[in-house]
mmCIF file of C-alpha atoms and ligand atoms in Angstrom:
data_model
loop_
_atom_site.group_PDB
_atom_site.id
_atom_site.type_symbol
_atom_site.label_atom_id
_atom_site.label_comp_id
_atom_site.label_asym_id
_atom_site.label_seq_id
_atom_site.Cartn_x
_atom_site.Cartn_y
_atom_site.Cartn_z
ATOM 1 C CA UNK A 1 0.000 0.000 0.000
ATOM 2 C CA UNK A 2 1.225 3.504 -0.786
ATOM 3 C CA UNK A 3 0.843 5.785 2.214
ATOM 4 C CA UNK A 4 0.026 9.438 1.550
ATOM 5 C CA UNK A 5 2.221 11.643 3.770
ATOM 6 C CA UNK A 6 0.583 15.060 4.199
ATOM 7 C CA UNK A 7 1.767 17.973 6.307
ATOM 8 C CA UNK A 8 -0.467 20.645 7.711
ATOM 9 C CA UNK A 9 0.142 23.601 9.934
ATOM 10 C CA UNK A 10 -1.523 23.406 13.339
ATOM 11 C CA UNK A 11 -2.765 27.006 13.282
ATOM 12 C CA UNK A 12 -3.485 27.220 9.560
ATOM 13 C CA UNK A 13 -5.076 23.864 8.813
ATOM 14 C CA UNK A 14 -4.990 22.668 5.200
ATOM 15 C CA UNK A 15 -8.631 21.962 4.361
ATOM 16 C CA UNK A 16 -7.730 19.699 1.436
ATOM 17 C CA UNK A 17 -5.661 17.413 3.676
ATOM 18 C CA UNK A 18 -8.501 17.116 6.188
ATOM 19 C CA UNK A 19 -11.075 16.507 3.457
ATOM 20 C CA UNK A 20 -8.984 13.745 1.906
ATOM 21 C CA UNK A 21 -8.428 12.130 5.325
ATOM 22 C CA UNK A 22 -12.169 12.207 6.037
ATOM 23 C CA UNK A 23 -12.910 10.512 2.709
ATOM 24 C CA UNK A 24 -10.420 7.751 3.470
ATOM 25 C CA UNK A 25 -12.032 7.064 6.860
ATOM 26 C CA UNK A 26 -15.541 7.073 5.364
ATOM 27 C CA UNK A 27 -14.368 4.551 2.782
ATOM 28 C CA UNK A 28 -13.126 2.268 5.588
ATOM 29 C CA UNK A 29 -9.414 3.179 5.462
ATOM 30 C CA UNK A 30 -6.947 4.243 8.170
ATOM 31 C CA UNK A 31 -5.325 7.645 8.809
ATOM 32 C CA UNK A 32 -2.697 8.505 11.443
ATOM 33 C CA UNK A 33 -3.210 11.958 12.956
ATOM 34 C CA UNK A 34 -1.689 14.241 15.606
ATOM 35 C CA UNK A 35 -3.181 14.815 19.047
ATOM 36 C CA UNK A 36 -1.842 16.821 21.995
ATOM 37 C CA UNK A 37 -0.713 13.562 23.680
ATOM 38 C CA UNK A 38 0.697 11.225 21.001
ATOM 39 C CA UNK A 39 -0.140 10.460 17.342
ATOM 40 C CA UNK A 40 -3.192 8.233 16.881
ATOM 41 C CA UNK A 41 -3.958 5.565 14.266
ATOM 42 C CA UNK A 42 -7.539 6.360 13.298
ATOM 43 C CA UNK A 43 -10.357 4.374 11.749
ATOM 44 C CA UNK A 44 -14.165 4.635 11.807
ATOM 45 C CA UNK A 45 -15.063 3.564 15.372
ATOM 46 C CA UNK A 46 -18.564 2.476 14.371
ATOM 47 C CA UNK A 47 -17.360 0.094 11.675
ATOM 48 C CA UNK A 48 -16.128 -3.324 12.771
ATOM 49 C CA UNK A 49 -13.983 -3.762 9.656
ATOM 50 C CA UNK A 50 -12.066 -0.549 10.316
ATOM 51 C CA UNK A 51 -11.220 -1.573 13.869
ATOM 52 C CA UNK A 52 -10.015 -4.967 12.624
ATOM 53 C CA UNK A 53 -7.707 -3.151 10.210
ATOM 54 C CA UNK A 54 -6.301 -1.069 13.085
ATOM 55 C CA UNK A 55 -5.345 -4.209 15.022
ATOM 56 C CA UNK A 56 -3.743 -5.682 11.912
ATOM 57 C CA UNK A 57 -1.747 -2.523 11.075
ATOM 58 C CA UNK A 58 -0.369 -2.280 14.630
ATOM 59 C CA UNK A 59 0.124 -6.002 15.188
ATOM 60 C CA UNK A 60 -1.985 -5.484 18.318
ATOM 61 C CA UNK A 61 -3.800 -8.255 20.202
ATOM 62 C CA UNK A 62 -7.529 -7.898 19.469
ATOM 63 C CA UNK A 63 -8.548 -8.116 23.151
ATOM 64 C CA UNK A 64 -6.994 -4.682 23.701
ATOM 65 C CA UNK A 65 -9.788 -2.089 23.336
ATOM 66 C CA UNK A 66 -9.520 1.153 21.363
ATOM 67 C CA UNK A 67 -10.349 4.682 22.541
ATOM 68 C CA UNK A 68 -13.150 6.423 20.613
ATOM 69 C CA UNK A 69 -12.307 10.062 19.833
ATOM 70 C CA UNK A 70 -15.035 12.660 19.395
ATOM 71 C CA UNK A 71 -14.979 16.310 18.324
ATOM 72 C CA UNK A 72 -18.171 17.563 20.001
ATOM 73 C CA UNK A 73 -19.010 17.028 23.635
ATOM 74 C CA UNK A 74 -22.616 15.976 22.977
ATOM 75 C CA UNK A 75 -21.498 13.040 20.829
ATOM 76 C CA UNK A 76 -20.691 11.175 24.037
ATOM 77 C CA UNK A 77 -24.434 10.417 24.314
ATOM 78 C CA UNK A 78 -24.387 8.575 20.996
ATOM 79 C CA UNK A 79 -21.960 5.913 22.212
ATOM 80 C CA UNK A 80 -22.096 5.843 26.040
ATOM 81 C CA UNK A 81 -24.719 4.916 28.672
ATOM 82 C CA UNK A 82 -24.842 5.638 32.428
ATOM 83 C CA UNK A 83 -22.759 8.820 32.371
ATOM 84 C CA UNK A 84 -22.437 9.968 35.981
ATOM 85 C CA UNK A 85 -22.633 13.598 37.080
ATOM 86 C CA UNK A 86 -19.080 13.470 38.383
ATOM 87 C CA UNK A 87 -17.906 12.438 34.916
ATOM 88 C CA UNK A 88 -19.701 15.420 33.414
ATOM 89 C CA UNK A 89 -17.923 17.707 35.863
ATOM 90 C CA UNK A 90 -14.597 16.186 34.896
ATOM 91 C CA UNK A 91 -15.389 16.669 31.219
ATOM 92 C CA UNK A 92 -16.373 20.291 31.817
ATOM 93 C CA UNK A 93 -13.011 20.926 33.413
ATOM 94 C CA UNK A 94 -10.619 18.888 31.256
ATOM 95 C CA UNK A 95 -12.295 18.452 27.864
ATOM 96 C CA UNK A 96 -11.208 19.029 25.227
ATOM 97 C CA UNK A 97 -7.908 17.638 26.508
ATOM 98 C CA UNK A 98 -5.731 14.705 27.549
ATOM 99 C CA UNK A 99 -8.382 12.770 29.489
ATOM 100 C CA UNK A 100 -10.136 9.514 28.553
ATOM 101 C CA UNK A 101 -13.222 8.231 30.377
ATOM 102 C CA UNK A 102 -14.744 4.743 30.299
ATOM 103 C CA UNK A 103 -18.516 4.092 30.403
ATOM 104 C CA UNK A 104 -20.917 1.328 29.400
ATOM 105 C CA UNK A 105 -21.260 1.290 25.645
ATOM 106 C CA UNK A 106 -24.316 1.624 23.464
ATOM 107 C CA UNK A 107 -25.021 -1.015 20.808
ATOM 108 C CA UNK A 108 -23.865 1.275 18.019
ATOM 109 C CA UNK A 109 -20.227 0.667 19.082
ATOM 110 C CA UNK A 110 -19.081 -2.701 17.711
ATOM 111 C CA UNK A 111 -17.285 -5.206 19.938
ATOM 112 C CA UNK A 112 -14.397 -5.110 17.475
ATOM 113 C CA UNK A 113 -13.731 -1.550 18.697
ATOM 114 C CA UNK A 114 -13.981 -2.384 22.409
ATOM 115 C CA UNK A 115 -11.972 -5.601 22.315
ATOM 116 C CA UNK A 116 -15.104 -7.575 23.220
ATOM 117 C CA UNK A 117 -15.962 -5.441 26.274
ATOM 118 C CA UNK A 118 -19.362 -3.907 27.117
ATOM 119 C CA UNK A 119 -17.589 -0.671 28.011
ATOM 120 C CA UNK A 120 -16.067 1.986 25.771
ATOM 121 C CA UNK A 121 -13.336 4.550 26.351
ATOM 122 C CA UNK A 122 -14.024 8.052 25.012
ATOM 123 C CA UNK A 123 -11.763 11.064 24.551
ATOM 124 C CA UNK A 124 -12.317 14.578 23.207
ATOM 125 C CA UNK A 125 -8.843 15.807 22.180
ATOM 126 C CA UNK A 126 -7.912 19.496 22.112
ATOM 127 C CA UNK A 127 -5.535 19.380 19.134
ATOM 128 C CA UNK A 128 -7.112 21.480 16.331
ATOM 129 C CA UNK A 129 -5.979 19.099 13.582
ATOM 130 C CA UNK A 130 -7.384 16.091 15.477
ATOM 131 C CA UNK A 131 -10.708 17.848 15.939
ATOM 132 C CA UNK A 132 -10.991 18.891 12.298
ATOM 133 C CA UNK A 133 -10.071 15.373 11.183
ATOM 134 C CA UNK A 134 -12.609 13.682 13.508
ATOM 135 C CA UNK A 135 -15.333 16.028 12.328
ATOM 136 C CA UNK A 136 -14.551 15.428 8.653
ATOM 137 C CA UNK A 137 -14.619 11.664 9.303
ATOM 138 C CA UNK A 138 -18.153 11.414 10.661
ATOM 139 C CA UNK A 139 -17.437 12.145 14.326
ATOM 140 C CA UNK A 140 -16.236 8.847 15.870
ATOM 141 C CA UNK A 141 -12.611 7.857 15.403
ATOM 142 C CA UNK A 142 -11.202 4.730 17.055
ATOM 143 C CA UNK A 143 -7.527 5.376 17.667
ATOM 144 C CA UNK A 144 -4.762 3.667 19.571
ATOM 145 C CA UNK A 145 -1.313 5.235 19.538
ATOM 146 C CA UNK A 146 0.104 5.007 15.994
ATOM 147 C CA UNK A 147 3.080 2.771 16.821
ATOM 148 C CA UNK A 148 3.728 -0.872 16.019
ATOM 149 C CA UNK A 149 2.510 -2.727 19.117
ATOM 150 C CA UNK A 150 5.177 -2.764 21.830
ATOM 151 C CA UNK A 151 7.209 0.186 20.465
ATOM 152 C CA UNK A 152 7.266 3.628 22.114
ATOM 153 C CA UNK A 153 4.278 5.780 21.116
ATOM 154 C CA UNK A 154 4.960 8.248 18.281
ATOM 155 C CA UNK A 155 5.312 11.901 19.256
ATOM 156 C CA UNK A 156 6.046 13.301 15.784
ATOM 157 C CA UNK A 157 5.169 12.517 12.171
ATOM 158 C CA UNK A 158 8.529 10.897 11.450
ATOM 159 C CA UNK A 159 7.955 8.315 14.221
ATOM 160 C CA UNK A 160 4.611 7.425 12.640
ATOM 161 C CA UNK A 161 6.251 7.110 9.224
ATOM 162 C CA UNK A 162 8.869 4.694 10.622
ATOM 163 C CA UNK A 163 6.186 2.382 12.007
ATOM 164 C CA UNK A 164 3.229 2.797 9.648
ATOM 165 C CA UNK A 165 4.530 3.594 6.151
ATOM 166 C CA UNK A 166 3.028 1.055 3.740
ATOM 167 C CA UNK A 167 0.484 -0.187 6.305
ATOM 168 C CA UNK A 168 -2.144 2.586 6.247
ATOM 169 C CA UNK A 169 -3.668 4.950 3.693
ATOM 170 C CA UNK A 170 -2.476 8.302 5.074
ATOM 171 C CA UNK A 171 -0.364 10.061 7.701
ATOM 172 C CA UNK A 172 -1.134 13.661 8.710
ATOM 173 C CA UNK A 173 1.969 15.356 10.114
ATOM 174 C CA UNK A 174 1.639 18.606 12.028
ATOM 175 C CA UNK A 175 4.817 18.498 14.038
ATOM 176 C CA UNK A 176 5.639 17.327 17.575
ATOM 177 C CA UNK A 177 2.944 16.556 20.181
ATOM 178 C CA UNK A 178 2.984 19.055 23.032
ATOM 179 C CA UNK A 179 2.444 16.580 25.911
ATOM 180 C CA UNK A 180 4.124 13.452 24.587
ATOM 181 C CA UNK A 181 2.538 10.900 26.961
ATOM 182 C CA UNK A 182 -0.842 9.206 26.432
ATOM 183 C CA UNK A 183 -4.032 10.530 28.054
ATOM 184 C CA UNK A 184 -5.064 9.877 31.646
ATOM 185 C CA UNK A 185 -7.714 7.115 31.754
ATOM 186 C CA UNK A 186 -10.534 7.099 34.323
ATOM 187 C CA UNK A 187 -12.957 4.185 34.519
ATOM 188 C CA UNK A 188 -16.500 5.145 35.529
ATOM 189 C CA UNK A 189 -17.852 1.595 35.357
ATOM 190 C CA UNK A 190 -16.362 0.539 38.725
ATOM 191 C CA UNK A 191 -18.070 1.200 42.071
ATOM 192 C CA UNK A 192 -16.088 4.454 42.303
ATOM 193 C CA UNK A 193 -14.034 6.257 39.623
ATOM 194 C CA UNK A 194 -10.707 4.516 39.122
ATOM 195 C CA UNK A 195 -7.558 5.749 37.412
ATOM 196 C CA UNK A 196 -6.318 3.075 35.011
ATOM 197 C CA UNK A 197 -3.501 5.039 33.395
ATOM 198 C CA UNK A 198 -1.774 8.181 34.727
ATOM 199 C CA UNK A 199 -1.220 11.092 32.354
ATOM 200 C CA UNK A 200 -0.982 14.868 32.154
ATOM 201 C CA UNK A 201 -4.256 15.250 34.104
ATOM 202 C CA UNK A 202 -2.793 14.059 37.379
ATOM 203 C CA UNK A 203 -4.220 12.705 40.618
ATOM 204 C CA UNK A 204 -4.390 16.112 42.269
ATOM 205 C CA UNK A 205 -6.286 17.660 39.356
ATOM 206 C CA UNK A 206 -8.725 14.738 39.310
ATOM 207 C CA UNK A 207 -9.341 14.781 43.033
ATOM 208 C CA UNK A 208 -10.245 18.472 42.946
ATOM 209 C CA UNK A 209 -13.331 17.344 41.055
ATOM 210 C CA UNK A 210 -13.878 13.755 42.205
ATOM 211 C CA UNK A 211 -12.571 13.728 45.749
ATOM 212 C CA UNK A 212 -10.369 10.736 46.428
ATOM 213 C CA UNK A 213 -9.520 8.721 43.310
ATOM 214 C CA UNK A 214 -8.668 5.046 43.540
ATOM 215 C CA UNK A 215 -5.856 3.831 41.347
ATOM 216 C CA UNK A 216 -5.505 0.522 39.622
ATOM 217 C CA UNK A 217 -2.463 -1.038 41.395
ATOM 218 C CA UNK A 218 -0.981 -1.598 37.943
ATOM 219 C CA UNK A 219 -0.595 2.187 37.656
ATOM 220 C CA UNK A 220 2.435 1.912 39.914
ATOM 221 C CA UNK A 221 3.905 -0.908 37.879
ATOM 222 C CA UNK A 222 3.057 -3.104 40.864
ATOM 223 C CA UNK A 223 3.779 -6.675 39.880
ATOM 224 C CA UNK A 224 3.410 -8.072 43.365
ATOM 225 C CA UNK A 225 -0.363 -8.256 43.106
ATOM 226 C CA UNK A 226 -1.530 -11.071 40.875
ATOM 227 C CA UNK A 227 -4.387 -8.988 39.556
ATOM 228 C CA UNK A 228 -4.349 -8.126 35.875
ATOM 229 C CA UNK A 229 -4.470 -4.414 35.067
ATOM 230 C CA UNK A 230 -8.008 -3.209 34.375
ATOM 231 C CA UNK A 231 -6.979 -1.558 31.107
ATOM 232 C CA UNK A 232 -6.130 -4.603 28.993
ATOM 233 C CA UNK A 233 -3.384 -2.677 27.192
ATOM 234 C CA UNK A 234 -1.483 -2.063 30.406
ATOM 235 C CA UNK A 235 -0.583 -5.732 30.809
ATOM 236 C CA UNK A 236 1.627 -5.902 27.744
ATOM 237 C CA UNK A 237 5.324 -5.023 27.701
ATOM 238 C CA UNK A 238 5.067 -1.597 26.280
ATOM 239 C CA UNK A 239 6.857 1.512 25.168
ATOM 240 C CA UNK A 240 9.957 -0.615 24.971
ATOM 241 C CA UNK A 241 13.217 0.131 23.159
ATOM 242 C CA UNK A 242 15.086 -2.827 21.636
ATOM 243 C CA UNK A 243 17.987 -2.554 24.088
ATOM 244 C CA UNK A 244 17.719 -3.656 27.688
ATOM 245 C CA UNK A 245 16.807 -0.716 29.929
ATOM 246 C CA UNK A 246 17.583 -0.435 33.645
ATOM 247 C CA UNK A 247 16.399 2.392 35.900
ATOM 248 C CA UNK A 248 18.902 3.442 38.560
ATOM 249 C CA UNK A 249 17.213 4.978 41.578
ATOM 250 C CA UNK A 250 18.772 6.785 44.573
ATOM 251 C CA UNK A 251 20.737 9.888 45.568
ATOM 252 C CA UNK A 252 21.951 11.883 42.568
ATOM 253 C CA UNK A 253 25.692 11.296 43.230
ATOM 254 C CA UNK A 254 25.270 7.596 43.863
ATOM 255 C CA UNK A 255 23.230 7.160 40.688
ATOM 256 C CA UNK A 256 25.874 8.980 38.671
ATOM 257 C CA UNK A 257 28.657 6.851 40.129
ATOM 258 C CA UNK A 258 26.779 3.621 39.520
ATOM 259 C CA UNK A 259 26.076 4.409 35.879
ATOM 260 C CA UNK A 260 29.629 5.644 35.235
ATOM 261 C CA UNK A 261 31.083 2.437 36.660
ATOM 262 C CA UNK A 262 28.679 0.351 34.635
ATOM 263 C CA UNK A 263 29.778 2.131 31.433
ATOM 264 C CA UNK A 264 33.474 1.665 32.270
ATOM 265 C CA UNK A 265 32.944 -1.984 33.139
ATOM 266 C CA UNK A 266 31.363 -2.694 29.779
ATOM 267 C CA UNK A 267 34.062 -4.655 28.004
ATOM 268 C CA UNK A 268 32.081 -6.907 25.694
ATOM 269 C CA UNK A 269 31.561 -4.404 22.908
ATOM 270 C CA UNK A 270 28.000 -3.580 23.867
ATOM 271 C CA UNK A 271 26.691 -0.183 22.868
ATOM 272 C CA UNK A 272 25.656 1.622 26.024
ATOM 273 C CA UNK A 273 23.242 4.572 26.233
ATOM 274 C CA UNK A 274 21.994 6.757 29.087
ATOM 275 C CA UNK A 275 18.763 8.687 29.647
ATOM 276 C CA UNK A 276 19.771 11.473 31.893
ATOM 277 C CA UNK A 277 18.770 14.918 33.102
ATOM 278 C CA UNK A 278 20.539 17.868 31.502
ATOM 279 C CA UNK A 279 22.378 18.563 34.781
ATOM 280 C CA UNK A 280 24.009 15.126 34.614
ATOM 281 C CA UNK A 281 24.599 14.844 30.880
ATOM 282 C CA UNK A 282 28.208 16.105 30.938
ATOM 283 C CA UNK A 283 29.321 13.205 33.161
ATOM 284 C CA UNK A 284 28.585 10.531 30.578
ATOM 285 C CA UNK A 285 30.740 11.439 27.614
ATOM 286 C CA UNK A 286 32.013 7.832 27.537
ATOM 287 C CA UNK A 287 28.563 6.485 26.687
ATOM 288 C CA UNK A 288 27.743 5.612 23.068
ATOM 289 C CA UNK A 289 24.521 7.609 23.312
ATOM 290 C CA UNK A 290 23.675 10.377 25.763
ATOM 291 C CA UNK A 291 19.937 11.042 25.860
ATOM 292 C CA UNK A 292 19.692 14.475 27.498
ATOM 293 C CA UNK A 293 16.026 14.608 28.519
ATOM 294 C CA UNK A 294 16.011 18.215 29.762
ATOM 295 C CA UNK A 295 16.374 20.064 33.055
ATOM 296 C CA UNK A 296 15.326 18.148 36.145
ATOM 297 C CA UNK A 297 12.796 20.798 37.136
ATOM 298 C CA UNK A 298 11.210 20.980 33.684
ATOM 299 C CA UNK A 299 8.906 18.001 33.934
ATOM 300 C CA UNK A 300 6.884 18.952 30.874
ATOM 301 C CA UNK A 301 10.010 18.715 28.764
ATOM 302 C CA UNK A 302 10.986 15.382 30.329
ATOM 303 C CA UNK A 303 7.531 13.960 29.562
ATOM 304 C CA UNK A 304 7.553 15.217 25.994
ATOM 305 C CA UNK A 305 11.035 13.866 25.192
ATOM 306 C CA UNK A 306 10.852 10.402 26.766
ATOM 307 C CA UNK A 307 9.485 8.425 23.801
ATOM 308 C CA UNK A 308 11.675 10.247 21.320
ATOM 309 C CA UNK A 309 14.793 9.295 23.278
ATOM 310 C CA UNK A 310 13.701 5.664 23.624
ATOM 311 C CA UNK A 311 13.347 5.574 19.834
ATOM 312 C CA UNK A 312 16.766 7.252 19.402
ATOM 313 C CA UNK A 313 18.313 4.412 21.426
ATOM 314 C CA UNK A 314 17.017 2.028 18.759
ATOM 315 C CA UNK A 315 18.313 4.200 15.932
ATOM 316 C CA UNK A 316 21.746 4.229 17.566
ATOM 317 C CA UNK A 317 21.653 0.427 17.999
ATOM 318 C CA UNK A 318 22.046 0.692 21.755
ATOM 319 C CA UNK A 319 21.993 -2.694 23.562
ATOM 320 C CA UNK A 320 22.212 -1.512 27.150
ATOM 321 C CA UNK A 321 20.450 1.583 28.493
ATOM 322 C CA UNK A 322 20.650 3.124 31.961
ATOM 323 C CA UNK A 323 18.153 5.740 33.028
ATOM 324 C CA UNK A 324 17.862 8.066 35.957
ATOM 325 C CA UNK A 325 14.554 8.080 37.781
ATOM 326 C CA UNK A 326 12.338 11.081 36.906
ATOM 327 C CA UNK A 327 10.016 11.090 39.863
ATOM 328 C CA UNK A 328 8.914 14.712 39.428
ATOM 329 C CA UNK A 329 6.080 16.332 41.451
ATOM 330 C CA UNK A 330 3.190 16.627 38.945
ATOM 331 C CA UNK A 331 3.990 14.303 36.049
ATOM 332 C CA UNK A 332 6.272 11.842 37.855
ATOM 333 C CA UNK A 333 3.635 9.123 38.166
ATOM 334 C CA UNK A 334 2.884 9.277 34.422
ATOM 335 C CA UNK A 335 6.543 9.445 33.387
ATOM 336 C CA UNK A 336 7.661 6.628 35.693
ATOM 337 C CA UNK A 337 4.679 4.431 34.747
ATOM 338 C CA UNK A 338 5.991 4.432 31.138
ATOM 339 C CA UNK A 339 9.664 4.221 32.028
ATOM 340 C CA UNK A 340 9.149 1.267 34.387
ATOM 341 C CA UNK A 341 7.224 -0.608 31.702
ATOM 342 C CA UNK A 342 9.874 0.192 29.112
ATOM 343 C CA UNK A 343 12.427 -1.238 31.553
ATOM 344 C CA UNK A 344 10.408 -4.417 32.038
ATOM 345 C CA UNK A 345 10.370 -3.449 35.774
ATOM 346 C CA UNK A 346 14.180 -3.550 36.111
ATOM 347 C CA UNK A 347 14.913 -0.948 38.801
ATOM 348 C CA UNK A 348 18.174 -0.917 40.803
ATOM 349 C CA UNK A 349 18.307 0.955 44.124
ATOM 350 C CA UNK A 350 21.735 2.406 44.883
HETATM 351 O O1 TXA B 401 -3.574 9.807 24.482
HETATM 352 C C1 TXA B 401 -4.156 8.783 24.124
HETATM 353 O O2 TXA B 401 -5.024 8.235 24.802
HETATM 354 C C2 TXA B 401 -3.786 8.197 22.734
HETATM 355 C C3 TXA B 401 -4.208 9.192 21.662
HETATM 356 C C4 TXA B 401 -4.035 8.664 20.259
HETATM 357 O O3 TXA B 401 -5.530 9.617 21.899
HETATM 358 N N1 TXA B 401 -4.358 6.903 22.557
HETATM 359 C C5 TXA B 401 -3.904 5.798 23.212
HETATM 360 O O4 TXA B 401 -4.528 4.607 22.859
HETATM 361 O O5 TXA B 401 -3.022 5.827 24.031
HETATM 362 P P1 TXA B 401 -3.925 3.175 23.196
HETATM 363 O O6 TXA B 401 -4.798 2.231 22.452
HETATM 364 O O7 TXA B 401 -2.490 3.137 22.848
HETATM 365 O O8 TXA B 401 -4.168 2.996 24.717
HETATM 366 C C6 TXA B 401 -5.492 2.854 25.209
HETATM 367 C C7 TXA B 401 -5.495 2.174 26.533
HETATM 368 C C8 TXA B 401 -5.119 0.699 26.465
HETATM 369 O O9 TXA B 401 -4.324 0.380 27.584
HETATM 370 C C9 TXA B 401 -6.485 0.015 26.541
HETATM 371 O O10 TXA B 401 -6.387 -1.272 27.070
HETATM 372 C C10 TXA B 401 -7.256 0.965 27.437
HETATM 373 O O11 TXA B 401 -6.840 2.227 27.016
HETATM 374 N N2 TXA B 401 -8.715 0.877 27.206
HETATM 375 C C11 TXA B 401 -9.406 1.265 26.113
HETATM 376 N N3 TXA B 401 -10.718 0.988 26.238
HETATM 377 C C12 TXA B 401 -10.881 0.410 27.456
HETATM 378 C C13 TXA B 401 -11.998 -0.127 28.169
HETATM 379 N N4 TXA B 401 -13.219 -0.121 27.649
HETATM 380 N N5 TXA B 401 -11.769 -0.649 29.402
HETATM 381 C C14 TXA B 401 -10.521 -0.657 29.933
HETATM 382 N N6 TXA B 401 -9.427 -0.169 29.295
HETATM 383 C C15 TXA B 401 -9.596 0.351 28.073
HETATM 384 MG MG1 MG B 402 -0.532 2.621 22.891
#
């Protein structure tokens, strides 16, 4: 398949690109598009065949449900039942934006979209290109992140091209995603609202509206409980670079020393990379790849650069990666949730 690669400005949207994308979706095809979190791989959410194509293009297990994206708040009533008042308050505050909510689905949503579940996840993104694209496509776009299953989510058009060229009809590129981590997911089908995936909308922001929020233990990368994560997608090894990643946790000096020694001790010709805060980057000149993720107190930058650096490790053929811990105040839970998964839970305390 030849994939159309189309660029459009975020503030001056190319109407022809959006029109073409909408036609492809209406004809049952797939289009990757930008959102404020990560790029999505979109198909018509109300068409079983389109959702099946999404799973095939990603190589994703078909029990892993897709998020339905809308471009008008009221469209939530077309696909969801039993929408609680507290959910409406959350939507008022954080929609359009990086928040996904789960409700019981209406019959119009095929089981192919929800991975066989009676519930459906819905998100109203704020990205202008995403909104224009959803609207031009009939209003309901099923979209997982636009990566090959298991790879880090794409945060720019080039990442999408690497994974999806030849597999889908079109890619819309409008530059880097501002947030760079997937949306926060809240499940409203449990006895009380439960956070299934941390994101930019953090626990504190949620609890201002909902009061105390319970968290799926899997949110912390907790493998000690035998319970499966409630979001089916959270049980897979995820966001992972090809090399083996280890997180080194502890006092700044001790972490630096540990990683430096590990680099020096590497004598078997392995290519070693580090993911490190800007303040520490100068200490690791001996590494084959230094992934400077930004200043330690700039958590937005850390979040937005994480996936890009994990992909760079692959490009540089890095076999062994050491990362600092980025347990920052507001986005730390979301950042570390991804990093711990990417590391397959390998964390060393020093
Ligand atoms: O920011 C985002 O949410 C991005 C952009 C493209 O909008 N999308 C995204 O989709 O991250 P995906 O498919 O990569 O992750 C969706 C997660 C998966 O872990 C999936 O299992 C979970 O949401 N999920 C979806 N529907 C669900 C449902 N009905 N019940 C429980 N978990 C659900
Ligand atoms: Mg994903």
